[in-house]
PDB file of C-alpha atoms in Angstrom:
ATOM      1  CA  MET T   1      -0.016  -0.019  -0.011  1.00 91.00           C
ATOM      2  CA  LYS T   2       1.247   3.467  -0.844  1.00 96.00           C
ATOM      3  CA  LYS T   3       1.923   5.745   2.088  1.00 98.00           C
ATOM      4  CA  VAL T   4       1.561   9.507   2.453  1.00 98.00           C
ATOM      5  CA  LEU T   5       2.489  11.755   5.366  1.00 98.00           C
ATOM      6  CA  ILE T   6       0.770  15.088   5.332  1.00 98.00           C
ATOM      7  CA  ILE T   7       2.190  17.840   7.454  1.00 97.00           C
ATOM      8  CA  GLY T   8      -0.378  20.410   8.540  1.00 95.00           C
ATOM      9  CA  CYS T   9      -3.983  19.538   9.406  1.00 95.00           C
ATOM     10  CA  GLY T  10      -5.602  22.728   8.236  1.00 93.00           C
ATOM     11  CA  TYR T  11      -7.898  23.388   5.284  1.00 94.00           C
ATOM     12  CA  LEU T  12      -5.772  21.905   2.508  1.00 96.00           C
ATOM     13  CA  GLY T  13      -4.048  19.231   4.558  1.00 97.00           C
ATOM     14  CA  SER T  14      -7.273  17.725   5.864  1.00 97.00           C
ATOM     15  CA  HIS T  15      -8.892  17.676   2.443  1.00 98.00           C
ATOM     16  CA  LEU T  16      -5.791  16.003   0.939  1.00 98.00           C
ATOM     17  CA  ALA T  17      -5.809  13.445   3.718  1.00 98.00           C
ATOM     18  CA  ASN T  18      -9.338  12.418   2.960  1.00 98.00           C
ATOM     19  CA  TYR T  19      -8.757  12.398  -0.754  1.00 98.00           C
ATOM     20  CA  TYR T  20      -5.684  10.154  -0.517  1.00 98.00           C
ATOM     21  CA  CYS T  21      -7.534   7.881   1.876  1.00 98.00           C
ATOM     22  CA  LEU T  22     -10.341   7.391  -0.588  1.00 98.00           C
ATOM     23  CA  GLN T  23      -7.746   6.517  -3.248  1.00 98.00           C
ATOM     24  CA  GLY T  24      -6.682   3.561  -1.055  1.00 98.00           C
ATOM     25  CA  TRP T  25      -3.487   5.071   0.444  1.00 98.00           C
ATOM     26  CA  ALA T  26      -2.262   4.690   4.022  1.00 98.00           C
ATOM     27  CA  VAL T  27      -2.572   8.256   5.331  1.00 98.00           C
ATOM     28  CA  LYS T  28      -0.935   9.902   8.316  1.00 98.00           C
ATOM     29  CA  ILE T  29      -1.503  13.603   8.986  1.00 98.00           C
ATOM     30  CA  ALA T  30       0.252  15.628  11.650  1.00 97.00           C
ATOM     31  CA  GLY T  31      -0.308  19.010  13.140  1.00 95.00           C
ATOM     32  CA  ARG T  32      -2.346  21.011  15.689  1.00 91.00           C
ATOM     33  CA  LYS T  33      -5.693  19.772  16.739  1.00 91.00           C
ATOM     34  CA  SER T  34      -8.318  22.015  15.121  1.00 89.00           C
ATOM     35  CA  ILE T  35     -11.859  21.945  13.802  1.00 92.00           C
ATOM     36  CA  HIS T  36     -10.507  20.201  10.677  1.00 93.00           C
ATOM     37  CA  VAL T  37      -9.560  17.107  12.595  1.00 95.00           C
ATOM     38  CA  ASN T  38     -13.257  16.367  13.095  1.00 94.00           C
ATOM     39  CA  GLN T  39     -13.642  16.163   9.266  1.00 95.00           C
ATOM     40  CA  LEU T  40     -11.034  13.463   8.774  1.00 97.00           C
ATOM     41  CA  HIS T  41     -11.948  10.082   7.411  1.00 97.00           C
ATOM     42  CA  VAL T  42     -12.043   7.352  10.060  1.00 98.00           C
ATOM     43  CA  ASP T  43      -9.124   5.569   8.365  1.00 98.00           C
ATOM     44  CA  VAL T  44      -6.805   8.578   8.496  1.00 98.00           C
ATOM     45  CA  GLU T  45      -4.323   8.544  11.311  1.00 98.00           C
ATOM     46  CA  PHE T  46      -4.011  11.913  12.972  1.00 98.00           C
ATOM     47  CA  TYR T  47      -0.959  12.819  15.125  1.00 97.00           C
ATOM     48  CA  GLU T  48      -1.240  15.867  17.310  1.00 96.00           C
ATOM     49  CA  ILE T  49       2.197  17.419  17.327  1.00 94.00           C
ATOM     50  CA  ASP T  50       3.968  20.719  17.304  1.00 91.00           C
ATOM     51  CA  ILE T  51       5.391  20.787  13.768  1.00 86.00           C
ATOM     52  CA  LYS T  52       8.166  23.077  14.965  1.00 85.00           C
ATOM     53  CA  ASP T  53       9.405  20.200  17.141  1.00 87.00           C
ATOM     54  CA  ALA T  54      11.918  18.265  14.982  1.00 82.00           C
ATOM     55  CA  ASN T  55      11.924  15.172  17.171  1.00 87.00           C
ATOM     56  CA  GLN T  56       8.095  14.752  17.050  1.00 91.00           C
ATOM     57  CA  LEU T  57       8.012  15.251  13.327  1.00 89.00           C
ATOM     58  CA  ASN T  58      11.041  13.112  12.502  1.00 90.00           C
ATOM     59  CA  ASN T  59       9.556  10.149  14.273  1.00 93.00           C
ATOM     60  CA  LEU T  60       6.664  10.148  11.728  1.00 96.00           C
ATOM     61  CA  VAL T  61       8.820  10.249   8.585  1.00 97.00           C
ATOM     62  CA  GLU T  62       9.414   6.808   7.062  1.00 97.00           C
ATOM     63  CA  LYS T  63      11.291   5.473   4.115  1.00 97.00           C
ATOM     64  CA  ASP T  64       9.259   5.538   0.813  1.00 97.00           C
ATOM     65  CA  ASP T  65       6.702   7.990   2.194  1.00 98.00           C
ATOM     66  CA  VAL T  66       5.273  10.629  -0.028  1.00 98.00           C
ATOM     67  CA  VAL T  67       5.545  13.689   2.302  1.00 98.00           C
ATOM     68  CA  ILE T  68       3.290  16.602   1.591  1.00 98.00           C
ATOM     69  CA  CYS T  69       4.072  19.825   3.378  1.00 97.00           C
ATOM     70  CA  ALA T  70       0.715  21.568   3.637  1.00 96.00           C
ATOM     71  CA  THR T  71       1.369  23.782   6.548  1.00 88.00           C
ATOM     72  CA  GLY T  72       0.999  27.558   6.066  1.00 72.00           C
ATOM     73  CA  SER T  73       3.870  28.192   8.547  1.00 65.00           C
ATOM     74  CA  ILE T  74       4.022  31.900   9.038  1.00 61.00           C
ATOM     75  CA  ASN T  75       0.998  34.226   9.101  1.00 68.00           C
ATOM     76  CA  ALA T  76       0.218  35.755   5.702  1.00 65.00           C
ATOM     77  CA  THR T  77       0.090  39.138   7.315  1.00 71.00           C
ATOM     78  CA  ASN T  78       3.568  38.993   8.906  1.00 72.00           C
ATOM     79  CA  VAL T  79       5.888  41.931   8.357  1.00 75.00           C
ATOM     80  CA  PHE T  80       9.635  42.496   8.400  1.00 72.00           C
ATOM     81  CA  GLU T  81       9.725  42.810  12.250  1.00 78.00           C
ATOM     82  CA  ASP T  82       8.447  39.209  12.470  1.00 78.00           C
ATOM     83  CA  VAL T  83      11.288  37.687  10.473  1.00 78.00           C
ATOM     84  CA  THR T  84      13.551  36.808  13.371  1.00 85.00           C
ATOM     85  CA  GLY T  85      10.820  34.937  15.149  1.00 80.00           C
ATOM     86  CA  ASP T  86       9.797  33.269  11.885  1.00 79.00           C
ATOM     87  CA  ILE T  87      13.363  31.999  11.344  1.00 83.00           C
ATOM     88  CA  ASN T  88      13.549  30.531  14.843  1.00 82.00           C
ATOM     89  CA  ASP T  89      10.114  28.961  14.700  1.00 81.00           C
ATOM     90  CA  PHE T  90       9.752  27.842  11.116  1.00 86.00           C
ATOM     91  CA  TYR T  91      12.831  28.219   8.945  1.00 91.00           C
ATOM     92  CA  ILE T  92      15.019  26.014  11.098  1.00 91.00           C
ATOM     93  CA  SER T  93      12.326  23.341  11.576  1.00 91.00           C
ATOM     94  CA  PHE T  94      11.813  23.247   7.791  1.00 94.00           C
ATOM     95  CA  ILE T  95      15.521  22.711   7.183  1.00 95.00           C
ATOM     96  CA  ASN T  96      15.472  19.926   9.751  1.00 94.00           C
ATOM     97  CA  LEU T  97      12.492  18.329   7.941  1.00 95.00           C
ATOM     98  CA  LEU T  98      14.268  18.382   4.542  1.00 97.00           C
ATOM     99  CA  ASN T  99      17.317  16.728   6.147  1.00 97.00           C
ATOM    100  CA  GLU T 100      15.175  14.014   7.708  1.00 97.00           C
ATOM    101  CA  CYS T 101      13.245  13.352   4.532  1.00 97.00           C
ATOM    102  CA  ALA T 102      16.494  13.040   2.572  1.00 98.00           C
ATOM    103  CA  ASN T 103      18.114  10.788   5.182  1.00 97.00           C
ATOM    104  CA  LYS T 104      15.041   8.530   5.428  1.00 97.00           C
ATOM    105  CA  LYS T 105      14.875   8.441   1.570  1.00 97.00           C
ATOM    106  CA  VAL T 106      11.253   9.363   1.150  1.00 98.00           C
ATOM    107  CA  SER T 107       9.859   8.659  -2.299  1.00 97.00           C
ATOM    108  CA  LYS T 108       8.885  12.319  -2.883  1.00 98.00           C
ATOM    109  CA  PHE T 109       8.689  15.609  -0.979  1.00 98.00           C
ATOM    110  CA  VAL T 110       5.801  17.754  -2.105  1.00 98.00           C
ATOM    111  CA  PHE T 111       5.762  21.463  -1.094  1.00 98.00           C
ATOM    112  CA  LEU T 112       2.580  23.492  -1.392  1.00 98.00           C
ATOM    113  CA  SER T 113       3.828  26.908  -2.302  1.00 97.00           C
ATOM    114  CA  SER T 114       1.819  30.058  -3.001  1.00 96.00           C
ATOM    115  CA  ALA T 115       1.150  31.073  -6.572  1.00 96.00           C
ATOM    116  CA  GLY T 116      -0.709  34.069  -5.178  1.00 93.00           C
ATOM    117  CA  THR T 117       2.381  35.642  -3.632  1.00 94.00           C
ATOM    118  CA  VAL T 118       5.631  34.336  -5.194  1.00 96.00           C
ATOM    119  CA  TYR T 119       5.206  36.086  -8.505  1.00 97.00           C
ATOM    120  CA  GLY T 120       4.205  39.429  -7.161  1.00 94.00           C
ATOM    121  CA  ASP T 121       2.144  41.709  -9.457  1.00 93.00           C
ATOM    122  CA  ASN T 122       1.858  40.575 -13.037  1.00 91.00           C
ATOM    123  CA  LEU T 123      -0.402  41.824 -15.868  1.00 87.00           C
ATOM    124  CA  SER T 124       0.094  38.714 -17.961  1.00 94.00           C
ATOM    125  CA  PRO T 125      -0.414  35.188 -16.663  1.00 97.00           C
ATOM    126  CA  ALA T 126       2.639  34.023 -14.735  1.00 98.00           C
ATOM    127  CA  ARG T 127       4.464  30.896 -15.890  1.00 98.00           C
ATOM    128  CA  GLU T 128       6.680  28.731 -13.746  1.00 98.00           C
ATOM    129  CA  THR T 129       9.810  29.991 -15.451  1.00 97.00           C
ATOM    130  CA  ASP T 130       9.000  33.710 -14.764  1.00 97.00           C
ATOM    131  CA  CYS T 131      11.155  35.684 -12.373  1.00 95.00           C
ATOM    132  CA  LEU T 132       9.778  35.568  -8.827  1.00 97.00           C
ATOM    133  CA  ASN T 133       9.019  38.900  -7.128  1.00 95.00           C
ATOM    134  CA  PRO T 134       7.342  38.511  -3.780  1.00 94.00           C
ATOM    135  CA  VAL T 135       6.132  41.773  -2.234  1.00 89.00           C
ATOM    136  CA  ASN T 136       5.602  40.527   1.302  1.00 89.00           C
ATOM    137  CA  ILE T 137       7.265  38.357   3.956  1.00 88.00           C
ATOM    138  CA  TYR T 138       4.851  35.408   3.378  1.00 90.00           C
ATOM    139  CA  GLY T 139       5.739  35.212  -0.328  1.00 91.00           C
ATOM    140  CA  LEU T 140       9.440  35.662   0.447  1.00 92.00           C
ATOM    141  CA  GLN T 141       9.320  32.668   2.795  1.00 94.00           C
ATOM    142  CA  LYS T 142       7.712  30.465   0.120  1.00 95.00           C
ATOM    143  CA  VAL T 143      10.380  31.406  -2.434  1.00 96.00           C
ATOM    144  CA  TYR T 144      13.209  30.739   0.127  1.00 96.00           C
ATOM    145  CA  PHE T 145      11.735  27.320   1.006  1.00 97.00           C
ATOM    146  CA  GLU T 146      11.385  26.464  -2.674  1.00 98.00           C
ATOM    147  CA  ASN T 147      15.051  27.145  -3.229  1.00 98.00           C
ATOM    148  CA  LEU T 148      16.091  25.194  -0.101  1.00 97.00           C
ATOM    149  CA  ILE T 149      14.306  22.189  -1.567  1.00 98.00           C
ATOM    150  CA  LYS T 150      16.018  22.452  -4.911  1.00 98.00           C
ATOM    151  CA  ILE T 151      19.448  22.912  -3.369  1.00 98.00           C
ATOM    152  CA  LYS T 152      18.953  19.966  -1.002  1.00 98.00           C
ATOM    153  CA  GLN T 153      18.072  17.691  -3.895  1.00 98.00           C
ATOM    154  CA  TYR T 154      20.933  19.006  -6.023  1.00 97.00           C
ATOM    155  CA  GLU T 155      23.483  18.334  -3.269  1.00 97.00           C
ATOM    156  CA  SER T 156      22.105  15.101  -1.803  1.00 97.00           C
ATOM    157  CA  LYS T 157      20.344  13.495  -4.771  1.00 97.00           C
ATOM    158  CA  GLN T 158      18.073  12.031  -2.073  1.00 97.00           C
ATOM    159  CA  LEU T 159      15.173  14.422  -2.062  1.00 98.00           C
ATOM    160  CA  PRO T 160      12.945  13.912  -5.111  1.00 98.00           C
ATOM    161  CA  TYR T 161      10.595  16.866  -4.945  1.00 98.00           C
ATOM    162  CA  LEU T 162       7.555  18.501  -6.410  1.00 98.00           C
ATOM    163  CA  ILE T 163       6.813  22.150  -5.827  1.00 98.00           C
ATOM    164  CA  LEU T 164       3.159  23.047  -6.409  1.00 98.00           C
ATOM    165  CA  ARG T 165       2.366  26.753  -6.588  1.00 98.00           C
ATOM    166  CA  VAL T 166      -1.237  26.819  -5.539  1.00 98.00           C
ATOM    167  CA  SER T 167      -3.543  29.727  -6.288  1.00 97.00           C
ATOM    168  CA  ASN T 168      -6.576  30.303  -4.082  1.00 96.00           C
ATOM    169  CA  PRO T 169      -8.547  27.109  -3.296  1.00 97.00           C
ATOM    170  CA  TYR T 170     -12.082  27.433  -2.055  1.00 96.00           C
ATOM    171  CA  GLY T 171     -14.980  25.077  -1.282  1.00 96.00           C
ATOM    172  CA  GLY T 172     -15.343  21.983   0.867  1.00 95.00           C
ATOM    173  CA  PHE T 173     -15.106  22.476   4.589  1.00 92.00           C
ATOM    174  CA  GLN T 174     -13.875  25.944   5.467  1.00 85.00           C
ATOM    175  CA  ASN T 175     -14.371  27.870   8.740  1.00 75.00           C
ATOM    176  CA  PRO T 176     -15.644  31.349   7.792  1.00 61.00           C
ATOM    177  CA  ARG T 177     -15.189  32.475  11.356  1.00 68.00           C
ATOM    178  CA  LYS T 178     -11.429  32.357  10.859  1.00 69.00           C
ATOM    179  CA  ASN T 179     -11.722  34.945   8.074  1.00 64.00           C
ATOM    180  CA  GLN T 180      -9.563  32.741   5.957  1.00 72.00           C
ATOM    181  CA  GLY T 181     -10.521  32.850   2.276  1.00 84.00           C
ATOM    182  CA  ILE T 182     -12.726  35.568   0.952  1.00 91.00           C
ATOM    183  CA  ILE T 183     -15.324  33.366  -0.721  1.00 94.00           C
ATOM    184  CA  PRO T 184     -16.531  31.419   2.368  1.00 92.00           C
ATOM    185  CA  VAL T 185     -16.430  34.593   4.498  1.00 91.00           C
ATOM    186  CA  LEU T 186     -18.547  36.519   1.901  1.00 92.00           C
ATOM    187  CA  ILE T 187     -21.071  33.680   1.727  1.00 93.00           C
ATOM    188  CA  SER T 188     -21.331  33.383   5.473  1.00 90.00           C
ATOM    189  CA  ARG T 189     -21.790  37.108   5.954  1.00 90.00           C
ATOM    190  CA  ALA T 190     -24.410  37.230   3.238  1.00 89.00           C
ATOM    191  CA  ILE T 191     -26.482  34.295   4.580  1.00 90.00           C
ATOM    192  CA  ARG T 192     -26.223  35.657   8.146  1.00 89.00           C
ATOM    193  CA  LYS T 193     -26.958  39.188   6.906  1.00 89.00           C
ATOM    194  CA  GLU T 194     -23.783  40.492   8.623  1.00 89.00           C
ATOM    195  CA  GLU T 195     -21.571  43.282   7.389  1.00 89.00           C
ATOM    196  CA  PHE T 196     -18.291  42.360   5.755  1.00 87.00           C
ATOM    197  CA  ILE T 197     -15.129  44.411   6.298  1.00 87.00           C
ATOM    198  CA  PHE T 198     -12.815  44.238   3.273  1.00 86.00           C
ATOM    199  CA  TRP T 199      -9.234  45.297   3.576  1.00 84.00           C
ATOM    200  CA  GLY T 200      -7.681  46.066   0.223  1.00 84.00           C
ATOM    201  CA  ASP T 201      -8.719  46.952  -3.340  1.00 87.00           C
ATOM    202  CA  VAL T 202     -11.809  45.354  -4.846  1.00 88.00           C
ATOM    203  CA  ASN T 203     -10.260  45.740  -8.283  1.00 91.00           C
ATOM    204  CA  SER T 204      -7.388  43.460  -7.379  1.00 93.00           C
ATOM    205  CA  VAL T 205      -7.312  40.248  -9.475  1.00 96.00           C
ATOM    206  CA  ARG T 206      -6.948  36.681  -8.209  1.00 96.00           C
ATOM    207  CA  ASP T 207      -7.043  33.106  -9.498  1.00 97.00           C
ATOM    208  CA  PHE T 208      -9.481  30.849  -7.693  1.00 98.00           C
ATOM    209  CA  ILE T 209      -9.535  27.053  -7.957  1.00 98.00           C
ATOM    210  CA  TYR T 210     -12.342  24.856  -6.565  1.00 98.00           C
ATOM    211  CA  ILE T 211     -11.231  22.323  -3.921  1.00 98.00           C
ATOM    212  CA  ASP T 212     -12.206  19.266  -5.995  1.00 98.00           C
ATOM    213  CA  ASP T 213     -10.162  20.496  -8.887  1.00 98.00           C
ATOM    214  CA  PHE T 214      -7.222  21.288  -6.595  1.00 98.00           C
ATOM    215  CA  LEU T 215      -7.350  17.784  -5.066  1.00 98.00           C
ATOM    216  CA  GLU T 216      -7.419  15.984  -8.413  1.00 98.00           C
ATOM    217  CA  ALA T 217      -4.731  18.164  -9.968  1.00 98.00           C
ATOM    218  CA  THR T 218      -2.505  17.668  -6.951  1.00 98.00           C
ATOM    219  CA  TYR T 219      -3.042  13.935  -6.828  1.00 98.00           C
ATOM    220  CA  LEU T 220      -2.374  13.399 -10.549  1.00 97.00           C
ATOM    221  CA  THR T 221       0.661  15.625 -10.446  1.00 97.00           C
ATOM    222  CA  VAL T 222       2.152  13.882  -7.407  1.00 96.00           C
ATOM    223  CA  GLU T 223       1.613  10.514  -9.138  1.00 95.00           C
ATOM    224  CA  ALA T 224       3.259  11.476 -12.426  1.00 92.00           C
ATOM    225  CA  GLN T 225       5.935  14.094 -11.889  1.00 91.00           C
ATOM    226  CA  VAL T 226       9.140  14.615 -10.024  1.00 92.00           C
ATOM    227  CA  ASP T 227      11.636  17.496  -9.633  1.00 95.00           C
ATOM    228  CA  GLU T 228       9.155  19.936 -11.162  1.00 97.00           C
ATOM    229  CA  VAL T 229       7.524  23.283 -10.288  1.00 98.00           C
ATOM    230  CA  ILE T 230       3.912  23.484 -11.405  1.00 98.00           C
ATOM    231  CA  ASN T 231       1.137  26.066 -11.046  1.00 98.00           C
ATOM    232  CA  ILE T 232      -2.013  24.519  -9.629  1.00 98.00           C
ATOM    233  CA  ALA T 233      -4.521  27.079 -10.841  1.00 98.00           C
ATOM    234  CA  SER T 234      -7.702  27.595 -12.800  1.00 98.00           C
ATOM    235  CA  GLY T 235      -5.942  29.912 -15.230  1.00 97.00           C
ATOM    236  CA  ILE T 236      -8.861  32.348 -14.967  1.00 97.00           C
ATOM    237  CA  SER T 237      -8.373  35.830 -13.504  1.00 96.00           C
ATOM    238  CA  THR T 238     -11.233  37.279 -11.476  1.00 97.00           C
ATOM    239  CA  SER T 239     -11.405  40.621  -9.608  1.00 96.00           C
ATOM    240  CA  ILE T 240     -12.619  40.745  -6.039  1.00 94.00           C
ATOM    241  CA  LYS T 241     -15.478  42.922  -7.239  1.00 94.00           C
ATOM    242  CA  GLN T 242     -16.624  40.173  -9.571  1.00 97.00           C
ATOM    243  CA  VAL T 243     -16.416  37.603  -6.780  1.00 96.00           C
ATOM    244  CA  ILE T 244     -18.666  39.835  -4.574  1.00 94.00           C
ATOM    245  CA  GLU T 245     -21.172  40.139  -7.424  1.00 95.00           C
ATOM    246  CA  ILE T 246     -21.238  36.364  -8.017  1.00 96.00           C
ATOM    247  CA  VAL T 247     -21.806  35.629  -4.291  1.00 95.00           C
ATOM    248  CA  GLN T 248     -24.594  38.261  -4.061  1.00 94.00           C
ATOM    249  CA  ASN T 249     -26.294  36.776  -7.140  1.00 94.00           C
ATOM    250  CA  GLU T 250     -26.111  33.226  -5.816  1.00 94.00           C
ATOM    251  CA  VAL T 251     -27.264  34.078  -2.301  1.00 92.00           C
ATOM    252  CA  GLY T 252     -29.802  36.648  -3.499  1.00 92.00           C
ATOM    253  CA  ILE T 253     -28.758  39.170  -0.906  1.00 89.00           C
ATOM    254  CA  ASP T 254     -26.732  42.393  -1.160  1.00 89.00           C
ATOM    255  CA  ILE T 255     -23.796  42.298   1.239  1.00 88.00           C
ATOM    256  CA  GLN T 256     -23.115  45.320   3.424  1.00 88.00           C
ATOM    257  CA  ILE T 257     -19.446  45.867   2.794  1.00 88.00           C
ATOM    258  CA  ILE T 258     -17.160  48.269   4.640  1.00 88.00           C
ATOM    259  CA  TYR T 259     -14.101  49.053   2.577  1.00 83.00           C
ATOM    260  CA  LYS T 260     -10.842  49.774   4.384  1.00 81.00           C
ATOM    261  CA  LYS T 261      -7.302  50.344   3.091  1.00 79.00           C
ATOM    262  CA  SER T 262      -4.801  47.676   4.103  1.00 73.00           C
ATOM    263  CA  ASN T 263      -1.628  48.777   5.794  1.00 71.00           C
ATOM    264  CA  ASN T 264       0.254  45.794   4.441  1.00 73.00           C
ATOM    265  CA  ARG T 265       1.470  45.625   0.798  1.00 76.00           C
ATOM    266  CA  ILE T 266      -0.697  43.322  -1.153  1.00 80.00           C
ATOM    267  CA  VAL T 267      -0.606  41.831  -4.627  1.00 86.00           C
ATOM    268  CA  LEU T 268      -2.971  43.689  -6.921  1.00 88.00           C
ATOM    269  CA  ASN T 269      -2.730  41.599 -10.077  1.00 92.00           C
ATOM    270  CA  ASN T 270      -2.228  37.923  -9.716  1.00 95.00           C
ATOM    271  CA  ARG T 271      -2.795  36.140 -12.995  1.00 96.00           C
ATOM    272  CA  LEU T 272      -1.631  32.548 -13.494  1.00 98.00           C
ATOM    273  CA  ASP T 273      -0.806  30.342 -16.434  1.00 98.00           C
ATOM    274  CA  ASN T 274      -1.701  26.706 -16.023  1.00 98.00           C
ATOM    275  CA  SER T 275      -0.564  25.421 -19.379  1.00 97.00           C
ATOM    276  CA  LYS T 276       2.252  23.364 -17.850  1.00 97.00           C
ATOM    277  CA  LEU T 277      -0.309  21.471 -15.747  1.00 97.00           C
ATOM    278  CA  LYS T 278      -2.274  20.710 -18.940  1.00 97.00           C
ATOM    279  CA  GLU T 279       0.900  19.734 -20.865  1.00 96.00           C
ATOM    280  CA  LEU T 280       2.444  17.474 -18.253  1.00 95.00           C
ATOM    281  CA  ILE T 281      -0.709  15.942 -16.677  1.00 94.00           C
ATOM    282  CA  GLY T 282      -3.335  16.415 -19.339  1.00 95.00           C
ATOM    283  CA  TYR T 283      -5.597  17.966 -16.661  1.00 96.00           C
ATOM    284  CA  THR T 284      -7.694  21.101 -16.861  1.00 95.00           C
ATOM    285  CA  PRO T 285      -9.752  22.326 -13.835  1.00 96.00           C
ATOM    286  CA  ALA T 286     -13.387  21.973 -14.753  1.00 94.00           C
ATOM    287  CA  THR T 287     -15.299  23.960 -12.136  1.00 98.00           C
ATOM    288  CA  THR T 288     -16.146  27.569 -12.965  1.00 97.00           C
ATOM    289  CA  LEU T 289     -16.199  30.123 -10.174  1.00 97.00           C
ATOM    290  CA  SER T 290     -19.981  30.489 -10.480  1.00 97.00           C
ATOM    291  CA  GLN T 291     -20.431  26.757 -10.287  1.00 97.00           C
ATOM    292  CA  GLY T 292     -18.195  26.441  -7.300  1.00 97.00           C
ATOM    293  CA  ILE T 293     -19.878  29.242  -5.380  1.00 97.00           C
ATOM    294  CA  SER T 294     -23.328  27.843  -6.284  1.00 96.00           C
ATOM    295  CA  THR T 295     -22.307  24.456  -4.794  1.00 96.00           C
ATOM    296  CA  ILE T 296     -21.127  26.017  -1.579  1.00 95.00           C
ATOM    297  CA  VAL T 297     -24.372  28.085  -1.198  1.00 93.00           C
ATOM    298  CA  SER T 298     -26.574  25.071  -1.908  1.00 91.00           C
ATOM    299  CA  ASN T 299     -24.711  23.012   0.732  1.00 87.00           C
ATOM    300  CA  TYR T 300     -24.641  25.785   3.361  1.00 81.00           C
TER     301      TYR T 300
END
């Protein structure tokens, strides 16, 4: 039986664990105990650990595992003053993890990077070969971790890797009370008839991918590719203003939105090219944004 160890039991990690379990894999997932643990399939083994603790994490890594790093690590709103703490808490533990995976000879190390931040602003769809230009600390960390993985494999020849630059997944089980992901939060506010505070520019552009498409694309890519960097994205650019309009149309309620300017630098234009995903895997995400939002609303 194939084995996968998923690090991080949050939104993406928990969905991946269930998906792999349904494909017949032996699945272990490690991280903090959260609301997502309650959503895990009965056959998924959950280990409550501090992922910053190298000893706890190393004990779970086994030879021939596919290891998927699905933890968000630092907060997406972190600023320069947070870097020292981030290095102590997350950078060092990530380096230890790479060493352990190489020493144990895992079959593949999969890193979920952030297509929404590593490219910075781009008016044309970003390809994997484009120069990276993160504009915040979160994106900078993802770029640094990507390069650590590549260098470790180059030097050791014992860390087959796959770097997946994921856009903005939505759908499935999300906790709107955490204010994580604009789509579930908007839907929740609309249905509850609550005001929504939006920090940023409604004309900013994003790429959104439905959770089912993300899971299938990730699974197929992990099965077929190695030592590659691939965008996992819908390839469709949508403004926040358009997202708000789609949600309001699906729910049938106008959302009271309070607009505020963000103090943090944000990416205004994030457009992604997913042609490499199509070329290597033969997969094209099938769910339109309207279809995905409609599904969430109908299941609410």
